[in-house]
DNA sequence: GTGAAAGCGCTAACAA
DNA sequence: TTGTTAGCGCTTTCAC
């Protein structure tokens, strides 16, 4: 704590300064700083160096080190919608935790869907000698991979590109849909409606497939009229209310939490109670909504944190190899009080 | 586009390679790459160099450059809740846009409130020779500044620390509260309730002050019984319903959008219509909620993007100096249909 | 107009 | 056990 010079500005303290102060060579300083295995350093020398270090307030220069050892500790993360959803934040969080665990640091770039920003971001990362890049989107979908991504190791997160040869880490939509439906079945429901999205996507097909497989496993006949398409927003859920009631269902699986929120409004307007008159489960586990609806919404979580973390592991080659380069991450059930 | 070697792995192309290929010295290559003013380079030489560059697929090594010129282009951003709110994302977005505009790159670290993670993050940034650090929180409050932040230039974003001497960029709560109230007054309301938070904070006092000053400006007497304390969540808003109705107010300014959402539920349950029977305005402009409630909620936005951008400007010394080192950012009204 | 050489802070053989 | 030396990729005087 007894720093002589704080060097907030002005020449920073370098290894040479330490070497001089401790009357040793920079090589020696380097050795003690990095606790080198091979090099035996006398205990008293080590002492002197350490004293000099915290006397002068030395801090290693990571950039110089990188240049010298040849490989950087940066991993780039380009995201398309950091600002507009809480989801990207969780991907970042997961990626960061995992990266740090392995001694890496994240270089984050937000592109907000802008092509030019994206290219700039990738170029910037390449110039900073990143170890690799995580390319992520805020909702699961197929994408065209920017050409420049092929100049380094990259893994796709929450998106994929068939034929690109790039590994992708995505949520297991089918398992998620199945899980959601099972929550309802387990609660005793037989006539279960499904408000699906209208936008073509892995979520649309995956969750539907999951819904069907859960019914099948429970030996409930699939009834096409029970799947109701809706815009995946509150408005869509609200507007689907009449159809849901007309369907005679006693439970409904909503494509996402926002749809469920809209449905709650519609149901309440008709004097229907959740879950007594109608059980509902959502999807996404969007905190601000799901946890605070009345009653709190049971849902299935999109594992964004895990997507980010797994992305890093795949990039670093720590994840067991898969055949098809598609890493499916499980979507866990989150039980609250709407079922 | 005719890269001969893509060097995805293997020795990267360096300036030396270019120099050799173009039969010039590395100094010359450096000059043309950086478009140096001083150095005159023959047109044909410049040509040759450029050809070699995109023939070999050269990309400058930002780290080596930094080491050489002595000052880095990194700016650190430490955030306490990237994952749990969409707000941090907007701060990052604003900071990034502004940083890029000036040729800087963001090193982001999420600490999720963890003291150790915070220290590690700051140490990491210092080791990477950041130009400075933006220290941000996801809601406006007073903080204790980590000791290590004093080792570099830092600016506080969405938080402050009196006596620390550090510049802080924060939302103008009072103006925001005034704006919100004015929206209601302008719509003709005279008896306006205010559901305030129960947690001591700049938001609590600032918005209340703004509320009072708006009333005063409109010559409406302040009635203490019209300010109702509530937990700043949906639950709080819902529970405040009875008090609101009992107060005889025709309009209510909610401490935040979540409270407004809860209030909507309570009001609907009593058969009251928004805005006909009760006008309501929120605060925060939390997209998922405000824009999708029925009717869509008029609110006042917390200027997170601007906070991030202004933070960078202050750090870079681009913002006109203020006396008290408190930079107040305006909270604009967002008009939708609840008034 | 262009190049040689020194140096940024650090690491890594190899000597001593 | 410790020091010498040669780079890592780039910039920047200062000669030619």
XYZ file of C-alpha atoms (C1' of nucleotides) in Angstrom:
710
model
C 0.000 0.000 0.000
C 2.986 2.274 0.211
C 3.164 3.350 -3.364
C 5.776 6.002 -3.825
C 4.544 7.188 -7.159
C 0.998 6.644 -8.306
C 1.760 7.494 -11.899
C -1.812 8.290 -12.709
C -0.261 10.170 -15.530
C 3.387 10.399 -16.432
C 5.721 7.538 -17.213
C 4.373 4.282 -15.876
C 6.509 1.992 -13.786
C 8.114 -0.690 -15.927
C 10.005 -3.828 -15.229
C 13.197 -1.959 -15.789
C 12.372 0.346 -12.932
C 11.792 -2.624 -10.699
C 14.999 -4.254 -11.856
C 16.965 -1.163 -11.064
C 15.341 -0.681 -7.674
C 15.921 -4.290 -6.712
C 19.341 -4.379 -8.294
C 18.576 -7.370 -10.472
C 17.986 -7.897 -14.183
C 14.632 -7.545 -15.865
C 14.737 -11.246 -16.628
C 14.771 -11.953 -12.944
C 11.900 -9.595 -12.363
C 9.972 -11.294 -15.124
C 10.612 -14.622 -13.483
C 9.379 -13.668 -10.096
C 6.412 -11.780 -11.454
C 5.289 -14.799 -13.411
C 6.276 -17.316 -10.787
C 8.194 -19.234 -13.386
C 8.534 -22.901 -12.602
C 11.838 -23.522 -14.242
C 13.766 -20.595 -12.884
C 14.859 -20.896 -9.301
C 15.133 -17.515 -7.677
C 16.771 -16.983 -4.316
C 14.331 -16.258 -1.581
C 15.937 -12.980 -0.658
C 16.070 -11.833 -4.269
C 12.420 -12.661 -4.658
C 11.802 -10.627 -1.538
C 13.651 -7.611 -2.874
C 11.783 -7.752 -6.133
C 8.436 -7.932 -4.424
C 9.327 -5.041 -2.236
C 10.364 -2.962 -5.188
C 7.122 -3.889 -6.917
C 4.813 -2.639 -4.318
C 7.037 0.181 -3.392
C 6.956 1.534 -6.907
C 3.440 0.331 -7.643
C 4.243 -1.819 -10.600
C 1.619 -3.382 -12.800
C 2.443 -5.618 -15.716
C 1.729 -4.299 -19.191
C -0.562 -6.890 -20.697
C -0.116 -5.564 -24.199
C 3.649 -5.832 -24.173
C 3.330 -9.284 -22.765
C 0.964 -10.334 -25.502
C 3.298 -9.016 -28.142
C 6.121 -10.920 -26.643
C 4.464 -14.261 -26.103
C 2.711 -14.032 -29.416
C -0.803 -14.966 -28.437
C -3.354 -12.630 -27.020
C -5.868 -13.163 -24.280
C -8.703 -11.407 -26.041
C -11.901 -12.967 -27.202
C -14.255 -10.890 -29.273
C -18.000 -10.917 -28.786
C -20.154 -9.261 -31.368
C -23.793 -8.890 -30.467
C -26.603 -7.497 -32.539
C -28.828 -6.050 -29.855
C -27.114 -5.317 -26.611
C -29.264 -2.296 -26.113
C -32.698 -3.510 -26.919
C -33.081 -6.635 -24.875
C -31.901 -8.000 -21.590
C -31.008 -11.215 -23.388
C -27.785 -10.040 -24.964
C -26.685 -8.968 -21.533
C -26.991 -12.469 -20.238
C -25.045 -13.881 -23.135
C -22.297 -11.393 -22.394
C -22.373 -12.241 -18.751
C -22.064 -15.954 -19.354
C -19.347 -15.483 -21.922
C -17.407 -13.205 -19.646
C -17.520 -15.458 -16.631
C -16.326 -18.397 -18.645
C -13.678 -16.401 -20.470
C -12.246 -15.016 -17.251
C -12.138 -18.441 -15.801
C -9.645 -19.320 -18.500
C -7.691 -16.104 -18.362
C -9.342 -14.367 -21.261
C -10.857 -10.966 -21.532
C -13.841 -9.949 -23.613
C -13.815 -7.330 -26.324
C -17.469 -6.494 -26.802
C -19.016 -4.840 -29.803
C -22.613 -3.982 -30.366
C -23.753 -3.700 -33.944
C -27.465 -3.184 -33.562
C -27.934 -5.063 -36.794
C -25.876 -2.579 -38.757
C -23.774 -4.212 -41.440
C -21.065 -1.586 -41.489
C -20.744 -1.523 -37.726
C -20.422 -5.261 -37.835
C -17.553 -5.207 -40.273
C -15.795 -2.495 -38.343
C -16.224 -4.453 -35.163
C -14.794 -7.612 -36.639
C -11.896 -5.749 -38.208
C -11.167 -4.108 -34.889
C -11.130 -7.442 -33.161
C -8.877 -8.992 -35.727
C -6.472 -6.100 -35.378
C -6.389 -6.728 -31.672
C -5.324 -10.276 -32.332
C -8.313 -11.881 -30.695
C -8.075 -15.561 -30.022
C -11.461 -15.963 -31.654
C -14.890 -14.428 -31.983
C -18.325 -15.224 -30.611
C -20.984 -13.973 -32.976
C -24.324 -13.710 -31.288
C -27.872 -12.679 -32.035
C -30.587 -11.885 -29.569
C -33.034 -14.391 -30.857
C -32.402 -17.795 -32.290
C -32.255 -17.741 -36.071
C -30.320 -18.660 -39.159
C -27.898 -16.050 -40.421
C -25.503 -15.262 -43.200
C -22.037 -15.240 -41.772
C -19.991 -12.134 -42.526
C -17.094 -13.072 -44.743
C -14.481 -11.647 -42.418
C -15.434 -14.010 -39.636
C -13.665 -16.754 -41.477
C -10.334 -15.128 -40.792
C -10.350 -16.312 -37.236
C -11.932 -19.008 -35.139
C -15.535 -18.176 -34.594
C -18.504 -19.749 -32.947
C -22.083 -18.760 -33.495
C -24.192 -18.151 -30.416
C -27.980 -18.246 -30.496
C -27.818 -18.457 -34.250
C -26.485 -20.804 -36.885
C -25.551 -20.977 -40.532
C -25.906 -24.290 -42.230
C -23.106 -25.014 -44.587
C -20.793 -22.438 -43.084
C -18.964 -25.097 -41.177
C -19.032 -22.897 -38.094
C -19.978 -24.432 -34.769
C -23.188 -23.063 -33.308
C -24.510 -23.004 -29.785
C -28.273 -22.712 -29.660
C -31.167 -23.332 -27.295
C -32.918 -26.647 -27.592
C -36.275 -25.363 -28.747
C -37.836 -28.755 -29.094
C -36.918 -29.869 -25.617
C -38.129 -26.501 -24.356
C -41.495 -26.859 -26.025
C -41.793 -30.353 -24.693
C -40.918 -29.256 -21.188
C -43.463 -26.453 -21.246
C -46.192 -28.779 -22.404
C -45.283 -31.397 -19.863
C -45.710 -28.892 -17.077
C -49.310 -28.589 -18.135
C -49.860 -32.283 -18.652
C -48.390 -33.089 -15.291
C -50.866 -30.687 -13.731
C -53.626 -32.828 -15.178
C -54.559 -30.970 -18.314
C -55.613 -32.838 -21.413
C -56.866 -30.138 -23.690
C -53.879 -27.848 -24.115
C -53.759 -24.981 -26.558
C -50.549 -23.581 -28.013
C -50.268 -19.981 -29.109
C -47.425 -20.170 -31.564
C -45.605 -17.328 -33.255
C -46.317 -16.318 -36.822
C -42.695 -15.603 -37.692
C -40.859 -18.468 -39.331
C -38.027 -19.454 -37.047
C -36.414 -22.345 -35.243
C -38.598 -21.367 -32.314
C -41.776 -21.768 -34.331
C -40.989 -25.246 -35.571
C -38.980 -26.433 -32.614
C -41.473 -25.561 -29.931
C -44.309 -26.977 -31.963
C -42.430 -30.223 -32.393
C -41.804 -30.278 -28.662
C -45.447 -29.609 -27.947
C -46.469 -32.492 -30.185
C -43.969 -34.902 -28.772
C -45.116 -34.163 -25.244
C -48.717 -34.822 -26.223
C -47.730 -37.980 -27.971
C -45.798 -39.236 -24.997
C -48.880 -38.653 -22.882
C -51.098 -40.278 -25.473
C -53.121 -37.178 -26.075
C -54.257 -36.733 -29.651
C -52.858 -33.747 -31.443
C -55.645 -31.363 -32.415
C -54.627 -28.881 -35.070
C -57.325 -26.458 -34.012
C -55.595 -26.025 -30.696
C -52.574 -24.353 -32.157
C -53.281 -20.722 -32.619
C -50.930 -18.412 -34.473
C -50.284 -14.960 -33.074
C -47.862 -12.096 -33.311
C -45.290 -12.843 -30.592
C -46.077 -9.769 -28.525
C -48.503 -8.774 -25.828
C -50.921 -7.668 -28.528
C -50.870 -11.107 -30.110
C -51.638 -12.821 -26.836
C -54.454 -10.456 -26.083
C -56.028 -10.944 -29.463
C -55.783 -14.703 -29.194
C -57.963 -14.734 -26.094
C -61.247 -15.350 -27.877
C -59.845 -18.202 -29.904
C -58.384 -19.780 -26.797
C -61.671 -19.636 -24.960
C -63.544 -20.948 -27.958
C -61.145 -23.859 -28.283
C -62.326 -25.328 -25.025
C -58.779 -25.654 -23.762
C -58.141 -25.655 -20.038
C -54.495 -24.739 -20.374
C -52.317 -22.857 -22.810
C -48.679 -22.847 -23.686
C -47.687 -19.410 -24.967
C -44.908 -18.897 -27.424
C -43.321 -16.404 -25.082
C -43.866 -14.467 -21.886
C -45.018 -11.354 -23.645
C -47.780 -13.274 -25.351
C -48.725 -14.692 -21.975
C -48.880 -11.198 -20.564
C -51.319 -10.167 -23.268
C -53.355 -13.284 -22.704
C -53.534 -12.527 -18.982
C -55.147 -9.225 -19.871
C -57.632 -10.847 -22.202
C -58.518 -13.560 -19.727
C -59.012 -11.111 -16.897
C -61.270 -9.054 -19.111
C -63.455 -12.117 -19.546
C -63.501 -12.673 -15.832
C -61.373 -15.783 -16.109
C -58.893 -16.672 -13.421
C -55.355 -17.956 -13.896
C -54.692 -20.724 -13.113
C -58.115 -21.807 -11.854
C -60.015 -21.306 -15.087
C -57.014 -21.458 -17.360
C -53.485 -22.588 -16.686
C -50.790 -20.844 -18.659
C -47.092 -21.299 -19.220
C -44.869 -18.960 -21.137
C -41.395 -19.166 -22.642
C -38.235 -17.057 -22.327
C -38.372 -16.299 -18.614
C -38.183 -12.603 -19.148
C -37.815 -11.481 -15.538
C -39.557 -8.115 -15.561
C -42.617 -9.790 -16.933
C -42.780 -13.391 -15.848
C -41.858 -12.865 -12.230
C -44.218 -9.966 -11.701
C -47.416 -10.913 -13.446
C -50.351 -11.803 -11.231
C -50.097 -14.665 -10.677
C -46.358 -14.987 -11.413
C -45.905 -16.853 -14.649
C -44.576 -20.370 -14.918
C -42.353 -20.523 -17.933
C -39.402 -22.146 -19.614
C -36.123 -20.257 -19.590
C -34.075 -19.427 -22.618
C -30.583 -20.251 -21.329
C -28.776 -17.146 -22.475
C -26.149 -17.218 -19.792
C -25.347 -20.803 -20.653
C -25.266 -20.016 -24.356
C -22.562 -17.457 -23.768
C -20.578 -19.693 -21.479
C -20.844 -22.701 -23.763
C -19.850 -20.531 -26.695
C -16.576 -19.720 -24.987
C -15.961 -23.347 -24.139
C -16.528 -24.395 -27.727
C -14.219 -21.663 -28.950
C -11.533 -22.742 -26.536
C -11.998 -26.373 -27.494
C -13.115 -27.343 -24.034
C -16.447 -28.749 -25.015
C -16.622 -32.375 -26.151
C -16.902 -32.431 -29.927
C -20.273 -32.935 -31.562
C -20.857 -34.412 -34.966
C -22.986 -31.769 -36.514
C -21.369 -28.763 -34.857
C -24.712 -27.853 -33.299
C -24.547 -27.596 -29.564
C -28.024 -27.734 -28.063
C -28.471 -26.091 -24.699
C -31.304 -27.151 -22.465
C -34.200 -24.852 -21.654
C -35.202 -25.480 -18.033
C -38.693 -25.122 -16.594
C -39.232 -22.237 -14.194
C -42.187 -22.951 -11.964
C -44.229 -20.095 -10.568
C -47.956 -19.870 -9.998
C -49.785 -19.896 -13.274
C -50.223 -23.637 -13.603
C -9.951 -9.794 -52.410
C -7.157 -11.911 -53.755
C -5.604 -12.984 -50.521
C -2.882 -15.471 -51.122
C -2.679 -16.721 -47.608
C -5.510 -16.375 -45.158
C -3.392 -17.138 -42.153
C -6.280 -18.215 -40.060
C -3.663 -19.943 -38.067
C 0.043 -19.903 -38.637
C 2.296 -16.892 -38.744
C 0.316 -13.761 -39.422
C 1.342 -11.357 -42.124
C 3.479 -8.575 -40.723
C 4.793 -5.341 -42.046
C 8.051 -7.043 -42.765
C 6.325 -9.402 -45.131
C 4.791 -6.489 -46.936
C 8.094 -4.690 -47.064
C 9.772 -7.678 -48.608
C 7.012 -8.280 -51.118
C 6.981 -4.637 -52.183
C 10.738 -4.356 -52.026
C 10.713 -1.411 -49.674
C 11.557 -0.907 -46.023
C 9.152 -1.402 -43.179
C 9.403 2.297 -42.475
C 7.952 2.990 -45.869
C 5.183 0.495 -45.331
C 4.374 2.106 -42.016
C 4.193 5.461 -43.719
C 1.798 4.439 -46.403
C -0.341 2.394 -44.054
C -0.786 5.369 -41.782
C -0.977 7.919 -44.537
C 1.695 9.931 -42.849
C 1.554 13.605 -43.666
C 5.213 14.369 -43.374
C 6.645 11.540 -45.416
C 6.362 11.876 -49.140
C 6.078 8.543 -50.821
C 6.307 8.093 -54.564
C 3.002 7.268 -56.165
C 4.298 4.036 -57.654
C 5.851 2.922 -54.387
C 2.583 3.570 -52.608
C 0.924 1.486 -55.291
C 3.291 -1.428 -54.834
C 2.789 -1.374 -51.097
C -0.963 -1.387 -51.388
C -0.840 -4.250 -53.794
C 1.351 -6.258 -51.490
C -1.012 -5.484 -48.647
C -4.093 -6.866 -50.181
C -2.231 -9.580 -51.945
C -0.910 -10.916 -48.680
C -3.924 -9.886 -46.644
C -2.175 -7.694 -44.171
C -3.852 -6.302 -41.091
C -2.126 -4.002 -38.667
C -1.395 -5.328 -35.202
C -3.128 -2.884 -32.891
C -1.272 -4.166 -29.843
C 2.161 -3.670 -31.305
C 1.107 -0.267 -32.430
C -0.081 0.661 -28.984
C 3.163 -0.465 -27.478
C 5.064 1.583 -29.932
C 3.135 4.806 -29.749
C 2.765 4.512 -26.020
C -0.904 5.213 -25.590
C -3.667 2.705 -25.950
C -7.066 3.052 -27.475
C -8.903 1.136 -24.813
C -11.512 2.496 -22.504
C -12.781 0.289 -19.718
C -16.416 0.042 -18.760
C -17.304 -1.717 -15.587
C -20.987 -2.364 -15.055
C -22.702 -3.917 -12.099
C -25.664 -5.555 -13.753
C -25.259 -6.235 -17.411
C -27.247 -9.382 -17.100
C -30.190 -8.402 -15.037
C -31.524 -5.345 -16.749
C -31.758 -3.957 -20.217
C -30.484 -0.664 -18.840
C -26.841 -1.577 -18.609
C -27.033 -2.622 -22.222
C -28.047 0.819 -23.247
C -25.261 2.419 -21.288
C -22.831 0.118 -23.050
C -24.346 0.897 -26.381
C -24.091 4.640 -25.893
C -20.585 4.394 -24.548
C -19.491 2.220 -27.398
C -20.883 4.425 -30.131
C -19.236 7.465 -28.674
C -15.957 5.668 -28.019
C -15.748 4.345 -31.553
C -16.438 7.761 -32.896
C -13.181 8.837 -31.339
C -11.214 5.775 -32.249
C -11.508 3.969 -28.946
C -12.575 0.471 -28.171
C -14.455 -0.720 -25.117
C -13.234 -3.280 -22.659
C -16.377 -4.356 -20.845
C -16.556 -6.083 -17.514
C -19.601 -7.184 -15.642
C -19.268 -7.482 -11.916
C -22.802 -8.288 -10.866
C -22.150 -6.397 -7.690
C -19.330 -8.685 -6.675
C -16.499 -6.878 -4.955
C -13.792 -9.320 -5.979
C -14.914 -9.400 -9.580
C -14.828 -5.651 -9.536
C -11.261 -5.473 -8.367
C -10.176 -8.072 -10.858
C -11.898 -6.194 -13.617
C -10.252 -2.924 -12.747
C -6.849 -4.567 -12.416
C -7.313 -6.203 -15.788
C -8.166 -2.898 -17.351
C -5.229 -1.146 -15.811
C -2.939 -3.864 -17.095
C -4.315 -3.289 -20.532
C -3.321 0.331 -20.288
C -6.817 1.703 -20.663
C -7.102 5.375 -21.322
C -9.643 5.563 -18.521
C -12.581 3.814 -16.928
C -16.317 4.331 -16.884
C -17.786 2.944 -13.716
C -21.508 2.420 -14.025
C -24.427 1.155 -11.998
C -27.787 0.132 -13.264
C -29.749 2.478 -11.116
C -28.882 5.921 -9.982
C -27.315 5.942 -6.542
C -24.433 7.031 -4.386
C -21.530 4.618 -4.176
C -18.214 4.049 -2.533
C -15.538 4.237 -5.151
C -13.136 1.297 -5.264
C -9.686 2.476 -4.299
C -8.052 1.207 -7.455
C -10.142 3.450 -9.647
C -8.015 6.339 -8.571
C -5.086 4.938 -10.489
C -6.526 6.079 -13.767
C -8.977 8.645 -15.071
C -12.455 7.550 -14.216
C -15.925 8.896 -14.593
C -18.954 7.643 -12.750
C -22.022 6.840 -14.809
C -25.498 6.671 -13.302
C -23.942 6.936 -9.885
C -21.881 9.413 -7.919
C -19.668 9.690 -4.904
C -19.587 13.007 -3.145
C -16.159 13.948 -1.999
C -14.406 11.526 -4.313
C -13.608 14.279 -6.740
C -14.684 12.044 -9.592
C -16.918 13.464 -12.283
C -20.344 11.847 -12.454
C -22.904 11.637 -15.215
C -26.416 11.092 -13.908
C -30.017 11.479 -15.005
C -31.767 14.662 -14.028
C -34.343 13.150 -11.709
C -35.908 16.401 -10.755
C -36.444 17.556 -14.303
C -37.795 14.088 -15.068
C -40.304 14.239 -12.252
C -41.325 17.686 -13.326
C -41.742 16.595 -16.919
C -43.877 13.630 -15.956
C -46.132 15.770 -13.818
C -46.424 18.414 -16.477
C -47.679 15.854 -18.943
C -50.594 15.295 -16.633
C -51.180 18.956 -15.882
C -51.136 19.828 -19.543
C -53.819 17.228 -20.100
C -55.998 19.179 -17.714
C -55.544 17.296 -14.473
C -55.481 19.122 -11.181
C -55.604 16.377 -8.642
C -52.528 14.320 -9.388
C -51.300 11.490 -7.212
C -47.693 10.352 -7.082
C -46.786 6.796 -6.223
C -43.234 7.224 -5.015
C -40.717 4.546 -4.167
C -39.949 3.521 -0.623
C -36.237 3.078 -1.167
C -34.125 6.089 -0.280
C -32.425 7.245 -3.457
C -31.819 10.214 -5.688
C -34.877 9.043 -7.601
C -37.074 9.251 -4.537
C -36.131 12.781 -3.629
C -35.466 14.078 -7.108
C -38.723 12.995 -8.657
C -40.685 14.223 -5.692
C -39.011 17.593 -5.959
C -39.835 17.649 -9.644
C -43.436 16.742 -8.939
C -43.740 19.569 -6.454
C -42.127 22.115 -8.674
C -44.452 21.248 -11.531
C -47.458 21.653 -9.264
C -46.127 24.908 -7.968
C -45.526 26.250 -11.439
C -49.131 25.411 -12.250
C -50.322 26.934 -8.998
C -51.748 23.685 -7.718
C -51.422 23.204 -3.989
C -49.265 20.343 -2.890
C -51.302 17.794 -0.977
C -49.206 15.426 1.059
C -51.921 12.805 1.058
C -51.532 12.461 -2.667
C -48.058 11.030 -2.465
C -48.299 7.362 -1.817
C -45.267 5.255 -1.015
C -44.951 1.830 -2.600
C -42.421 -0.844 -3.330
C -41.101 0.044 -6.810
C -42.392 -3.095 -8.482
C -45.599 -4.306 -10.085
C -46.727 -5.527 -6.699
C -46.340 -2.081 -5.186
C -48.399 -0.465 -7.912
C -51.113 -3.048 -7.597
C -51.323 -2.611 -3.874
C -51.471 1.143 -4.161
C -54.658 0.980 -6.203
C -57.066 1.385 -3.332
C -55.202 4.354 -1.950
C -55.131 5.976 -5.348
C -58.838 5.588 -5.829
C -59.529 6.785 -2.320
C -57.415 9.863 -2.873
C -59.814 11.200 -5.424
C -57.030 11.757 -7.927
C -57.841 11.766 -11.622
C -54.276 11.133 -12.663
C -51.215 9.436 -11.245
C -47.523 9.701 -11.797
C -45.908 6.342 -11.029
C -42.374 6.072 -9.799
C -41.602 3.669 -12.601
C -43.167 1.655 -15.395
C -43.356 -1.512 -13.361
C -45.414 0.230 -10.727
C -47.648 1.538 -13.483
C -48.072 -1.983 -14.782
C -49.238 -3.154 -11.369
C -51.544 -0.197 -11.097
C -53.057 -1.009 -14.487
C -53.983 -4.417 -13.109
C -55.523 -2.939 -9.991
C -57.450 -0.336 -11.930
C -58.795 -2.867 -14.387
C -59.915 -5.016 -11.543
C -61.998 -2.117 -10.284
C -63.438 -1.631 -13.703
C -61.601 1.631 -14.202
C -60.382 2.671 -17.608
C -57.023 4.207 -18.453
C -56.886 7.002 -19.382
C -60.590 7.848 -19.250
C -61.107 7.231 -15.563
C -57.499 7.613 -14.562
C -54.571 9.006 -16.496
C -51.223 7.493 -15.683
C -47.619 8.208 -16.536
C -44.676 6.043 -15.640
C -40.938 6.523 -15.529
C -37.982 4.634 -17.061
C -39.434 3.845 -20.456
C -38.817 0.166 -20.090
C -39.735 -0.974 -23.590
C -41.117 -4.462 -22.963
C -43.535 -2.992 -20.525
C -44.348 0.581 -21.417
C -44.822 0.079 -25.120
C -47.004 -2.990 -24.770
C -49.350 -2.264 -21.925
C -52.950 -1.591 -22.846
C -53.132 1.252 -23.434
C -49.439 1.861 -24.157
C -47.922 3.786 -21.298
C -46.839 7.398 -21.504
C -43.675 7.741 -19.534
C -40.434 9.596 -19.052
C -37.288 7.956 -20.320
C -34.188 7.304 -18.301
C -31.498 8.364 -20.787
C -29.183 5.399 -20.458
C -27.769 5.618 -23.930
C -26.970 9.259 -23.384
C -25.435 8.533 -19.996
C -22.978 6.168 -21.596
C -22.162 8.501 -24.438
C -21.771 11.522 -22.185
C -19.588 9.461 -19.871
C -17.153 8.867 -22.687
C -17.152 12.510 -23.652
C -16.405 13.556 -20.116
C -13.616 11.017 -19.891
C -12.115 12.247 -23.131
C -12.430 15.840 -22.017
C -14.841 16.679 -24.785
C -17.636 17.869 -22.591
C -17.601 21.480 -21.419
C -16.456 21.561 -17.814
C -18.994 21.869 -15.041
C -18.354 23.349 -11.655
C -19.592 20.584 -9.457
C -18.500 17.677 -11.618
C -22.114 16.505 -11.821
C -23.336 16.200 -15.335
C -27.122 16.096 -15.419
C -28.690 14.377 -18.386
C -32.230 15.208 -19.377
C -35.056 12.688 -19.071
C -37.374 13.204 -22.030
C -41.128 12.582 -22.074
C -42.312 9.633 -24.137
C -45.939 10.112 -25.095
C -48.128 7.106 -25.655
C -51.766 6.626 -24.803
C -52.229 6.518 -21.076
C -52.777 10.235 -20.552
C 11.512 9.954 -51.605
C 13.195 6.068 -48.859
C 15.729 3.364 -45.454
C 18.512 2.194 -41.072
C 18.205 1.911 -36.499
C 16.577 2.524 -31.979
C 13.089 1.630 -28.858
C 8.091 0.609 -26.700
C 7.692 -3.385 -22.182
C 8.052 -7.891 -21.940
C 9.595 -13.010 -22.515
C 12.632 -16.777 -23.436
C 16.653 -19.200 -24.700
C 21.098 -19.640 -23.372
C 25.191 -18.286 -20.794
C 27.573 -17.559 -16.838
C 20.696 -18.786 -9.051
C 20.867 -14.823 -12.115
C 22.121 -12.020 -16.261
C 22.699 -11.321 -21.488
C 20.715 -11.123 -25.598
C 17.566 -11.304 -29.105
C 13.340 -10.621 -30.568
C 7.621 -9.730 -30.748
C 5.357 -5.789 -34.777
C 5.275 -1.300 -35.112
C 6.658 3.914 -35.148
C 9.799 7.486 -35.575
C 13.817 10.322 -35.832
C 17.445 11.169 -38.807
C 20.489 10.074 -42.596
C 21.151 9.260 -47.398
